[in-house]
Amino acid sequence: MITIAWKELRSFLNSPIAYIFLIAFTGWLSGSYFVWGKVGQGLTFFSVGNTSLDVYFSLVPQAFVLLVPALAMRLWPDELKSGTVELLMTYPLRTWEVVCGKFLAGLALIALGLVFTLPVPWTVAIYGDLDWGPVWGAYIASLMLGGAFLSIGLFMGALCSEQVTAFIVTAAICLLFVLMGDTLINLFIPRGLHELSNALSFSARFNYLGRGVVDVADAFYFSSVTGVFLLLNCTVIESRKGV
Amino acid sequence: MPMIEVADLRKDYGSFRALDGVSFTLDRGEILGFLGPNGAGKTTTMKILTGFLYPTSGRATVAGHDVMENSVEVRRRIGYLPEHTPLYDDMTVSEYLHTCGRLRGMAGSRLAERKQAVIGLTALGAKARAPIHTLSKGYRQRVGLAQALLHEPEIIILDEPTVGLDPNQVVDVRAIMREVGRDRTVILCSHILSEVEAVCARVIIINDGRIVADGATADLARQHAGAPLYRVQVEGSLAALTAALQQLPGASQPVLAQAGGSNYCIEVSIAGAPVDAAAAIMAAVNSVGLRLVALEPRHATLEDVFRKLTRPTEHAA
Ligand SMILES: Nc1ncnc2c1ncn2[C@@H]1O[C@H](COP(=O)(O)OP(=O)(O)O)[C@@H](O)[C@H]1O
Ligand SMILES: [Mg+2]
């Protein structure tokens, strides 16, 4: 599993996508926060004027909706197209090891992207009294959210075996998960479904976790979504063997 | 216990039946040529043996392990070169072999030693640091072979390993196959007859998802060729020769093989292959006053057998 992760990671680093991801992610967050403001709200560090990083971390989901699917989209389709999947699947590896190895490689890159944003809380901490508790909470929440998006993207790649399709579908699903539970969105869906929509929403849970309110239920929700999509991924790969 | 046991294997791709009751066994140390025209089902059979595909029905075991229930154990024992030689193009040869070894759980000095050994065997030393996407087809094939041999597998499966190589490269790859075949069980899939004749002691011919012949390479031609063919070359009249040969009891319709001036060469076989067939032909030629230039039996080749057993028209009928 570690070898697979390693193989994927070095192939990430050999392609532009890893660097695009890292630069775009840090750029998006810092740019929105300090310069042009959050999409749809125009809030920046200066307009909010306090040293809480709420606004900063609330940028993570929108950045991830575009960037994580881009990262995940090549993990399976490359292998399915070039036929190297036949090598991989005839090696003495279990399907879940291959799937988890690929997942870990993506997660490592997401973690790296988050590490690159650390200078921002540091900077803020210089200006004022920063409570680091919520900051770490937000980092954990971000990693979990990224993991959930990644598992969706990985699954879609295995299912469609086509990068562009996988990217579009994944981004759409991720966006849906983020928007669900939003008051604006709730206007458009039947009242009876509001509860469900709120329960499935990534944003609300992300915000709670991000405030340092580490609720086991929220953490469990993200892990479950990730787990379910990894499992579905194994099933798709297994089903390719046919009967 | 046979190394590979395949019993009544069937594989359907949707409504298309690619394998229709394939059975064979292979003992340790055998070198098998798995021969058949394109689309016969060779690759499908190999994908099932390596656990890449599940059969629709039937059973296959490798070293006593079922390919479906104990897939990982099976895959541990096999070195596989898939058709079209897929490789991780962005790696160098050395990185690639290292990764393959790690994926097979090899490490440290054993991996380093085996890597050296297969690089030596496949003469890849000069290209070890080259990125795989820069390699020619012949070198790619060698990398694929090196990968298949890395973990000293008990069984080596090579699917069309010489397709697209120039004649010199073909000779090189065959030499490697013969070398590794000395102490391993090998299956070589191919539609190239000379390759199988050159490397394999045993041949299975598969056509339309069914095995149509199975035996020692040397025996197969004799078994399936029917009565031996004689080439009769004479000076004189073609009509007279044909008439004379047709008089012989059990003679087949004579076929003109060559003609030059008044010199004709005809191929004919005598049913039941009597011991005195040659003498009878000679007498028949003399009796009509033709001058016999040459008379030789033409031994059936593997090619004759292959063509006879896999001709598409026979199955269309
Ligand atoms: N994935 C697939 N889906 C549908 N048909 C397939 C598939 N793979 C192979 N076939 C068909 O099955 C038959 C056998 O193919 P294959 O085993 O690759 O033959 P060979 O290796 O002997 O050339 C062919 O007619 C081929 O078209
Ligand atoms: Mg084939």
Tab-separated table of N, CA and C in Angstrom, chain B residues 18-148:
chain	number	residue	atom	x	y	z
B	18	ALA	N	-16.131	-15.868	-25.664
B	18	ALA	CA	-14.729	-15.822	-26.100
B	18	ALA	C	-14.019	-17.135	-25.827
B	19	LEU	N	-14.369	-17.808	-24.725
B	19	LEU	CA	-13.813	-19.124	-24.432
B	19	LEU	C	-14.969	-20.090	-24.245
B	20	ASP	N	-14.828	-21.267	-24.853
B	20	ASP	CA	-15.944	-22.195	-24.833
B	20	ASP	C	-15.460	-23.583	-24.435
B	21	GLY	N	-15.194	-23.754	-23.134
B	21	GLY	CA	-14.802	-25.076	-22.655
B	21	GLY	C	-13.343	-25.399	-22.904
B	22	VAL	N	-12.463	-24.567	-22.390
B	22	VAL	CA	-11.027	-24.802	-22.557
B	22	VAL	C	-10.499	-25.616	-21.382
B	23	SER	N	-9.826	-26.733	-21.670
B	23	SER	CA	-9.233	-27.559	-20.616
B	23	SER	C	-7.831	-27.968	-21.014
B	24	PHE	N	-6.897	-27.873	-20.090
B	24	PHE	CA	-5.564	-28.439	-20.290
B	24	PHE	C	-4.826	-28.465	-18.963
B	25	THR	N	-3.786	-29.266	-18.888
B	25	THR	CA	-2.931	-29.219	-17.705
B	25	THR	C	-1.500	-29.021	-18.166
B	26	LEU	N	-0.731	-28.438	-17.276
B	26	LEU	CA	0.656	-28.137	-17.608
B	26	LEU	C	1.510	-28.537	-16.417
B	27	ASP	N	2.556	-29.331	-16.677
B	27	ASP	CA	3.414	-29.773	-15.584
B	27	ASP	C	4.555	-28.802	-15.364
B	28	ARG	N	5.127	-28.911	-14.174
B	28	ARG	CA	6.286	-28.086	-13.841
B	28	ARG	C	7.382	-28.269	-14.882
B	29	GLY	N	7.948	-27.173	-15.322
B	29	GLY	CA	9.087	-27.240	-16.233
B	29	GLY	C	8.715	-27.327	-17.704
B	30	GLU	N	7.430	-27.432	-18.010
B	30	GLU	CA	7.050	-27.488	-19.427
B	30	GLU	C	7.105	-26.097	-20.064
B	31	ILE	N	7.425	-26.077	-21.341
B	31	ILE	CA	7.342	-24.821	-22.092
B	31	ILE	C	6.239	-24.995	-23.120
B	32	LEU	N	5.142	-24.287	-22.905
B	32	LEU	CA	3.962	-24.464	-23.744
B	32	LEU	C	3.815	-23.305	-24.716
B	33	GLY	N	3.609	-23.642	-25.965
B	33	GLY	CA	3.248	-22.622	-26.947
B	33	GLY	C	1.735	-22.594	-27.052
B	34	PHE	N	1.133	-21.434	-26.778
B	34	PHE	CA	-0.324	-21.306	-26.851
B	34	PHE	C	-0.612	-20.558	-28.141
B	35	LEU	N	-1.019	-21.345	-29.137
B	35	LEU	CA	-1.019	-20.847	-30.500
B	35	LEU	C	-2.452	-20.676	-30.987
B	36	GLY	N	-2.686	-19.644	-31.760
B	36	GLY	CA	-4.018	-19.476	-32.319
B	36	GLY	C	-4.081	-18.209	-33.127
B	37	PRO	N	-5.015	-18.122	-34.062
B	37	PRO	CA	-5.142	-16.891	-34.850
B	37	PRO	C	-5.628	-15.750	-33.954
B	38	ASN	N	-5.575	-14.538	-34.459
B	38	ASN	CA	-6.045	-13.390	-33.684
B	38	ASN	C	-7.508	-13.572	-33.306
B	39	GLY	N	-7.819	-13.257	-32.058
B	39	GLY	CA	-9.193	-13.364	-31.596
B	39	GLY	C	-9.603	-14.752	-31.159
B	40	ALA	N	-8.620	-15.670	-31.069
B	40	ALA	CA	-8.945	-17.055	-30.726
B	40	ALA	C	-9.281	-17.222	-29.253
B	41	GLY	N	-8.749	-16.324	-28.412
B	41	GLY	CA	-9.008	-16.437	-26.973
B	41	GLY	C	-7.748	-16.657	-26.144
B	42	LYS	N	-6.587	-16.469	-26.735
B	42	LYS	CA	-5.330	-16.666	-26.000
B	42	LYS	C	-5.208	-15.675	-24.843
B	43	THR	N	-5.347	-14.395	-25.172
B	43	THR	CA	-5.184	-13.364	-24.143
B	43	THR	C	-6.223	-13.533	-23.037
B	44	THR	N	-7.443	-13.847	-23.433
B	44	THR	CA	-8.495	-14.048	-22.434
B	44	THR	C	-8.104	-15.159	-21.458
B	45	THR	N	-7.580	-16.270	-21.997
B	45	THR	CA	-7.155	-17.375	-21.133
B	45	THR	C	-6.069	-16.916	-20.168
B	46	MET	N	-5.102	-16.145	-20.655
B	46	MET	CA	-4.004	-15.693	-19.801
B	46	MET	C	-4.494	-14.717	-18.735
B	47	LYS	N	-5.465	-13.868	-19.109
B	47	LYS	CA	-6.004	-12.924	-18.131
B	47	LYS	C	-6.720	-13.671	-17.009
B	48	ILE	N	-7.308	-14.796	-17.341
B	48	ILE	CA	-7.970	-15.580	-16.296
B	48	ILE	C	-6.923	-16.252	-15.405
B	49	LEU	N	-5.872	-16.795	-16.016
B	49	LEU	CA	-4.831	-17.458	-15.225
B	49	LEU	C	-4.128	-16.487	-14.276
B	50	THR	N	-4.024	-15.219	-14.692
B	50	THR	CA	-3.321	-14.246	-13.854
B	50	THR	C	-4.263	-13.502	-12.923
B	51	GLY	N	-5.542	-13.890	-12.911
B	51	GLY	CA	-6.485	-13.275	-11.968
B	51	GLY	C	-6.976	-11.905	-12.391
B	52	PHE	N	-6.682	-11.499	-13.624
B	52	PHE	CA	-7.141	-10.183	-14.068
B	52	PHE	C	-8.616	-10.219	-14.446
B	53	LEU	N	-9.059	-11.359	-14.940
B	53	LEU	CA	-10.474	-11.562	-15.245
B	53	LEU	C	-10.957	-12.826	-14.540
B	54	TYR	N	-12.218	-12.848	-14.189
B	54	TYR	CA	-12.808	-14.063	-13.664
B	54	TYR	C	-13.464	-14.833	-14.799
B	55	PRO	N	-13.368	-16.172	-14.770
B	55	PRO	CA	-14.071	-16.946	-15.797
B	55	PRO	C	-15.570	-16.901	-15.541
B	56	THR	N	-16.355	-17.059	-16.603
B	56	THR	CA	-17.804	-17.135	-16.452
B	56	THR	C	-18.188	-18.454	-15.799
B	57	SER	N	-17.492	-19.524	-16.223
B	57	SER	CA	-17.645	-20.788	-15.517
B	57	SER	C	-16.398	-21.611	-15.759
B	58	GLY	N	-16.279	-22.707	-15.040
B	58	GLY	CA	-15.090	-23.530	-15.146
B	58	GLY	C	-14.112	-23.203	-14.039
B	59	ARG	N	-12.998	-23.936	-14.028
B	59	ARG	CA	-12.067	-23.797	-12.914
B	59	ARG	C	-10.653	-23.699	-13.443
B	60	ALA	N	-9.840	-22.912	-12.792
B	60	ALA	CA	-8.426	-22.886	-13.126
B	60	ALA	C	-7.632	-22.825	-11.839
B	61	THR	N	-6.619	-23.690	-11.713
B	61	THR	CA	-5.753	-23.614	-10.546
B	61	THR	C	-4.312	-23.473	-11.000
B	62	VAL	N	-3.558	-22.736	-10.202
B	62	VAL	CA	-2.134	-22.550	-10.461
B	62	VAL	C	-1.402	-22.984	-9.199
B	63	ALA	N	-0.525	-23.956	-9.337
B	63	ALA	CA	0.188	-24.532	-8.194
B	63	ALA	C	-0.790	-24.927	-7.083
B	64	GLY	N	-1.951	-25.419	-7.476
B	64	GLY	CA	-2.935	-25.889	-6.505
B	64	GLY	C	-3.852	-24.806	-5.960
B	65	HIS	N	-3.590	-23.541	-6.308
B	65	HIS	CA	-4.438	-22.457	-5.812
B	65	HIS	C	-5.456	-22.050	-6.867
B	66	ASP	N	-6.699	-21.908	-6.442
B	66	ASP	CA	-7.751	-21.496	-7.363
B	66	ASP	C	-7.570	-20.026	-7.747
B	67	VAL	N	-7.728	-19.730	-9.028
B	67	VAL	CA	-7.466	-18.356	-9.486
B	67	VAL	C	-8.481	-17.348	-8.963
B	68	MET	N	-9.658	-17.810	-8.580
B	68	MET	CA	-10.646	-16.861	-8.054
B	68	MET	C	-10.558	-16.772	-6.533
B	69	GLU	N	-10.464	-17.947	-5.873
B	69	GLU	CA	-10.508	-17.926	-4.414
B	69	GLU	C	-9.181	-17.513	-3.796
B	70	ASN	N	-8.098	-17.829	-4.476
B	70	ASN	CA	-6.793	-17.599	-3.869
B	70	ASN	C	-5.907	-16.790	-4.804
B	71	SER	N	-6.509	-15.769	-5.340
B	71	SER	CA	-5.878	-15.002	-6.415
B	71	SER	C	-4.490	-14.479	-6.062
B	72	VAL	N	-4.339	-13.967	-4.851
B	72	VAL	CA	-3.056	-13.361	-4.485
B	72	VAL	C	-1.935	-14.404	-4.480
B	73	GLU	N	-2.247	-15.602	-3.970
B	73	GLU	CA	-1.251	-16.688	-3.974
B	73	GLU	C	-0.856	-17.053	-5.405
B	74	VAL	N	-1.849	-17.081	-6.285
B	74	VAL	CA	-1.588	-17.379	-7.693
B	74	VAL	C	-0.665	-16.328	-8.297
B	75	ARG	N	-1.023	-15.058	-8.048
B	75	ARG	CA	-0.282	-13.965	-8.676
B	75	ARG	C	1.153	-13.875	-8.163
B	76	ARG	N	1.359	-14.290	-6.909
B	76	ARG	CA	2.706	-14.324	-6.353
B	76	ARG	C	3.641	-15.221	-7.172
B	77	ARG	N	3.060	-16.294	-7.747
B	77	ARG	CA	3.872	-17.315	-8.412
B	77	ARG	C	4.080	-17.066	-9.897
B	78	ILE	N	3.376	-16.058	-10.413
B	78	ILE	CA	3.413	-15.844	-11.860
B	78	ILE	C	4.189	-14.577	-12.201
B	79	GLY	N	4.985	-14.666	-13.240
B	79	GLY	CA	5.557	-13.470	-13.855
B	79	GLY	C	4.839	-13.290	-15.178
B	80	TYR	N	4.283	-12.108	-15.416
B	80	TYR	CA	3.372	-11.937	-16.551
B	80	TYR	C	3.804	-10.764	-17.408
B	81	LEU	N	3.904	-11.008	-18.678
B	81	LEU	CA	4.112	-9.916	-19.630
B	81	LEU	C	2.820	-9.784	-20.435
B	82	PRO	N	1.968	-8.801	-20.101
B	82	PRO	CA	0.696	-8.667	-20.825
B	82	PRO	C	0.939	-8.284	-22.282
B	83	GLU	N	-0.067	-8.539	-23.106
B	83	GLU	CA	-0.021	-8.136	-24.511
B	83	GLU	C	0.174	-6.615	-24.568
B	84	HIS	N	0.874	-6.124	-25.556
B	84	HIS	CA	1.134	-4.694	-25.767
B	84	HIS	C	2.063	-4.072	-24.719
B	85	THR	N	2.589	-4.898	-23.797
B	85	THR	CA	3.612	-4.449	-22.846
B	85	THR	C	3.330	-3.101	-22.184
B	86	PRO	N	2.297	-3.033	-21.336
B	86	PRO	CA	2.082	-1.778	-20.616
B	86	PRO	C	3.195	-1.549	-19.597
B	87	LEU	N	3.697	-0.307	-19.528
B	87	LEU	CA	4.763	0.042	-18.586
B	87	LEU	C	4.473	1.440	-18.049
B	88	TYR	N	5.049	1.758	-16.896
B	88	TYR	CA	4.924	3.128	-16.395
B	88	TYR	C	5.939	4.002	-17.114
B	89	ASP	N	5.429	4.734	-18.128
B	89	ASP	CA	6.301	5.436	-19.068
B	89	ASP	C	7.135	6.539	-18.443
B	90	ASP	N	6.648	7.119	-17.358
B	90	ASP	CA	7.371	8.268	-16.810
B	90	ASP	C	8.542	7.862	-15.915
B	91	MET	N	8.701	6.546	-15.692
B	91	MET	CA	9.816	6.111	-14.852
B	91	MET	C	11.015	5.725	-15.715
B	92	THR	N	12.191	5.712	-15.100
B	92	THR	CA	13.331	5.127	-15.794
B	92	THR	C	13.258	3.609	-15.603
B	93	VAL	N	14.022	2.882	-16.420
B	93	VAL	CA	14.014	1.428	-16.342
B	93	VAL	C	14.325	0.970	-14.923
B	94	SER	N	15.341	1.592	-14.344
B	94	SER	CA	15.769	1.194	-13.008
B	94	SER	C	14.688	1.487	-11.959
B	95	GLU	N	14.086	2.668	-12.039
B	95	GLU	CA	13.006	3.014	-11.104
B	95	GLU	C	11.829	2.061	-11.260
B	96	TYR	N	11.539	1.754	-12.520
B	96	TYR	CA	10.410	0.882	-12.802
B	96	TYR	C	10.612	-0.491	-12.167
B	97	LEU	N	11.791	-1.071	-12.398
B	97	LEU	CA	12.047	-2.403	-11.847
B	97	LEU	C	12.068	-2.356	-10.322
B	98	HIS	N	12.571	-1.247	-9.786
B	98	HIS	CA	12.569	-1.089	-8.335
B	98	HIS	C	11.137	-1.085	-7.801
B	99	THR	N	10.268	-0.280	-8.463
B	99	THR	CA	8.868	-0.213	-8.044
B	99	THR	C	8.201	-1.585	-8.141
B	100	CYS	N	8.443	-2.285	-9.257
B	100	CYS	CA	7.849	-3.614	-9.428
B	100	CYS	C	8.284	-4.547	-8.300
B	101	GLY	N	9.552	-4.492	-7.961
B	101	GLY	CA	10.068	-5.335	-6.883
B	101	GLY	C	9.408	-4.989	-5.560
B	102	ARG	N	9.288	-3.692	-5.293
B	102	ARG	CA	8.656	-3.265	-4.037
B	102	ARG	C	7.201	-3.714	-3.996
B	103	LEU	N	6.507	-3.618	-5.127
B	103	LEU	CA	5.104	-4.037	-5.163
B	103	LEU	C	4.980	-5.537	-4.913
B	104	ARG	N	6.043	-6.268	-5.200
B	104	ARG	CA	6.020	-7.700	-4.936
B	104	ARG	C	6.600	-8.027	-3.568
B	105	GLY	N	6.838	-6.999	-2.776
B	105	GLY	CA	7.318	-7.223	-1.420
B	105	GLY	C	8.803	-7.508	-1.331
B	106	MET	N	9.552	-7.237	-2.409
B	106	MET	CA	10.995	-7.448	-2.348
B	106	MET	C	11.649	-6.175	-1.823
B	107	ALA	N	12.823	-6.352	-1.212
B	107	ALA	CA	13.511	-5.174	-0.680
B	107	ALA	C	14.988	-5.471	-0.500
B	108	GLY	N	15.729	-4.439	-0.187
B	108	GLY	CA	17.122	-4.562	0.228
B	108	GLY	C	18.014	-5.237	-0.789
B	109	SER	N	18.907	-6.090	-0.288
B	109	SER	CA	19.928	-6.648	-1.167
B	109	SER	C	19.332	-7.649	-2.153
B	110	ARG	N	18.260	-8.331	-1.750
B	110	ARG	CA	17.663	-9.287	-2.690
B	110	ARG	C	17.122	-8.547	-3.906
B	111	LEU	N	16.434	-7.444	-3.655
B	111	LEU	CA	15.891	-6.671	-4.770
B	111	LEU	C	17.025	-6.142	-5.639
B	112	ALA	N	18.066	-5.622	-5.006
B	112	ALA	CA	19.192	-5.072	-5.764
B	112	ALA	C	19.840	-6.165	-6.621
B	113	GLU	N	20.017	-7.345	-6.029
B	113	GLU	CA	20.645	-8.452	-6.768
B	113	GLU	C	19.789	-8.910	-7.931
B	114	ARG	N	18.491	-9.071	-7.676
B	114	ARG	CA	17.596	-9.541	-8.733
B	114	ARG	C	17.491	-8.514	-9.861
B	115	LYS	N	17.498	-7.251	-9.472
B	115	LYS	CA	17.438	-6.193	-10.473
B	115	LYS	C	18.657	-6.278	-11.385
B	116	GLN	N	19.819	-6.419	-10.774
B	116	GLN	CA	21.041	-6.577	-11.552
B	116	GLN	C	20.940	-7.783	-12.473
B	117	ALA	N	20.424	-8.886	-11.921
B	117	ALA	CA	20.366	-10.139	-12.677
B	117	ALA	C	19.472	-9.999	-13.910
B	118	VAL	N	18.281	-9.428	-13.736
B	118	VAL	CA	17.375	-9.348	-14.892
B	118	VAL	C	17.849	-8.293	-15.894
B	119	ILE	N	18.472	-7.244	-15.393
B	119	ILE	CA	19.017	-6.239	-16.314
B	119	ILE	C	20.121	-6.877	-17.148
B	120	GLY	N	20.919	-7.727	-16.514
B	120	GLY	CA	21.965	-8.443	-17.244
B	120	GLY	C	21.369	-9.404	-18.260
B	121	LEU	N	20.391	-10.182	-17.830
B	121	LEU	CA	19.786	-11.193	-18.693
B	121	LEU	C	19.144	-10.574	-19.930
B	122	THR	N	18.503	-9.432	-19.746
B	122	THR	CA	17.801	-8.815	-20.867
B	122	THR	C	18.644	-7.734	-21.552
B	123	ALA	N	19.904	-7.653	-21.159
B	123	ALA	CA	20.850	-6.709	-21.783
B	123	ALA	C	20.318	-5.280	-21.771
B	124	LEU	N	19.862	-4.851	-20.604
B	124	LEU	CA	19.293	-3.505	-20.476
B	124	LEU	C	20.266	-2.538	-19.808
B	125	GLY	N	21.464	-3.026	-19.506
B	125	GLY	CA	22.426	-2.232	-18.738
B	125	GLY	C	22.582	-0.807	-19.246
B	126	ALA	N	22.716	-0.659	-20.572
B	126	ALA	CA	22.975	0.666	-21.137
B	126	ALA	C	21.777	1.590	-20.986
B	127	LYS	N	20.577	1.021	-20.808
B	127	LYS	CA	19.352	1.836	-20.783
B	127	LYS	C	18.783	1.987	-19.378
B	128	ALA	N	19.500	1.493	-18.374
B	128	ALA	CA	18.930	1.446	-17.024
B	128	ALA	C	18.459	2.818	-16.550
B	129	ARG	N	19.143	3.878	-16.966
B	129	ARG	CA	18.765	5.212	-16.494
B	129	ARG	C	17.886	5.970	-17.472
B	130	ALA	N	17.514	5.319	-18.562
B	130	ALA	CA	16.692	6.003	-19.565
B	130	ALA	C	15.221	5.964	-19.157
B	131	PRO	N	14.497	7.085	-19.336
B	131	PRO	CA	13.046	7.060	-19.097
B	131	PRO	C	12.393	6.096	-20.089
B	132	ILE	N	11.409	5.346	-19.622
B	132	ILE	CA	10.837	4.289	-20.454
B	132	ILE	C	10.195	4.849	-21.727
B	133	HIS	N	9.622	6.079	-21.646
B	133	HIS	CA	8.960	6.591	-22.849
B	133	HIS	C	9.940	6.916	-23.979
B	134	THR	N	11.242	6.905	-23.685
B	134	THR	CA	12.211	7.154	-24.753
B	134	THR	C	12.679	5.862	-25.416
B	135	LEU	N	12.243	4.714	-24.914
B	135	LEU	CA	12.775	3.441	-25.416
B	135	LEU	C	12.078	2.982	-26.688
B	136	SER	N	12.826	2.243	-27.514
B	136	SER	CA	12.237	1.635	-28.702
B	136	SER	C	11.413	0.415	-28.286
B	137	LYS	N	10.612	-0.052	-29.228
B	137	LYS	CA	9.732	-1.194	-28.971
B	137	LYS	C	10.502	-2.409	-28.435
B	138	GLY	N	11.661	-2.672	-29.032
B	138	GLY	CA	12.460	-3.823	-28.608
B	138	GLY	C	12.906	-3.704	-27.161
B	139	TYR	N	13.336	-2.505	-26.788
B	139	TYR	CA	13.762	-2.300	-25.405
B	139	TYR	C	12.584	-2.353	-24.439
B	140	ARG	N	11.451	-1.806	-24.862
B	140	ARG	CA	10.256	-1.877	-24.007
B	140	ARG	C	9.928	-3.334	-23.691
B	141	GLN	N	10.005	-4.150	-24.752
B	141	GLN	CA	9.691	-5.561	-24.578
B	141	GLN	C	10.637	-6.204	-23.559
B	142	ARG	N	11.905	-5.806	-23.624
B	142	ARG	CA	12.869	-6.369	-22.675
B	142	ARG	C	12.574	-5.916	-21.257
B	143	VAL	N	12.132	-4.654	-21.119
B	143	VAL	CA	11.781	-4.166	-19.781
B	143	VAL	C	10.610	-4.987	-19.234
B	144	GLY	N	9.635	-5.235	-20.120
B	144	GLY	CA	8.494	-6.065	-19.716
B	144	GLY	C	8.935	-7.451	-19.294
B	145	LEU	N	9.866	-8.024	-20.038
B	145	LEU	CA	10.398	-9.342	-19.691
B	145	LEU	C	11.132	-9.289	-18.360
B	146	ALA	N	11.961	-8.270	-18.195
B	146	ALA	CA	12.732	-8.138	-16.951
B	146	ALA	C	11.775	-8.074	-15.758
B	147	GLN	N	10.700	-7.323	-15.928
B	147	GLN	CA	9.680	-7.195	-14.887
B	147	GLN	C	9.051	-8.549	-14.564
B	148	ALA	N	8.820	-9.353	-15.613
B	148	ALA	CA	8.171	-10.653	-15.409
B	148	ALA	C	9.105	-11.651	-14.732
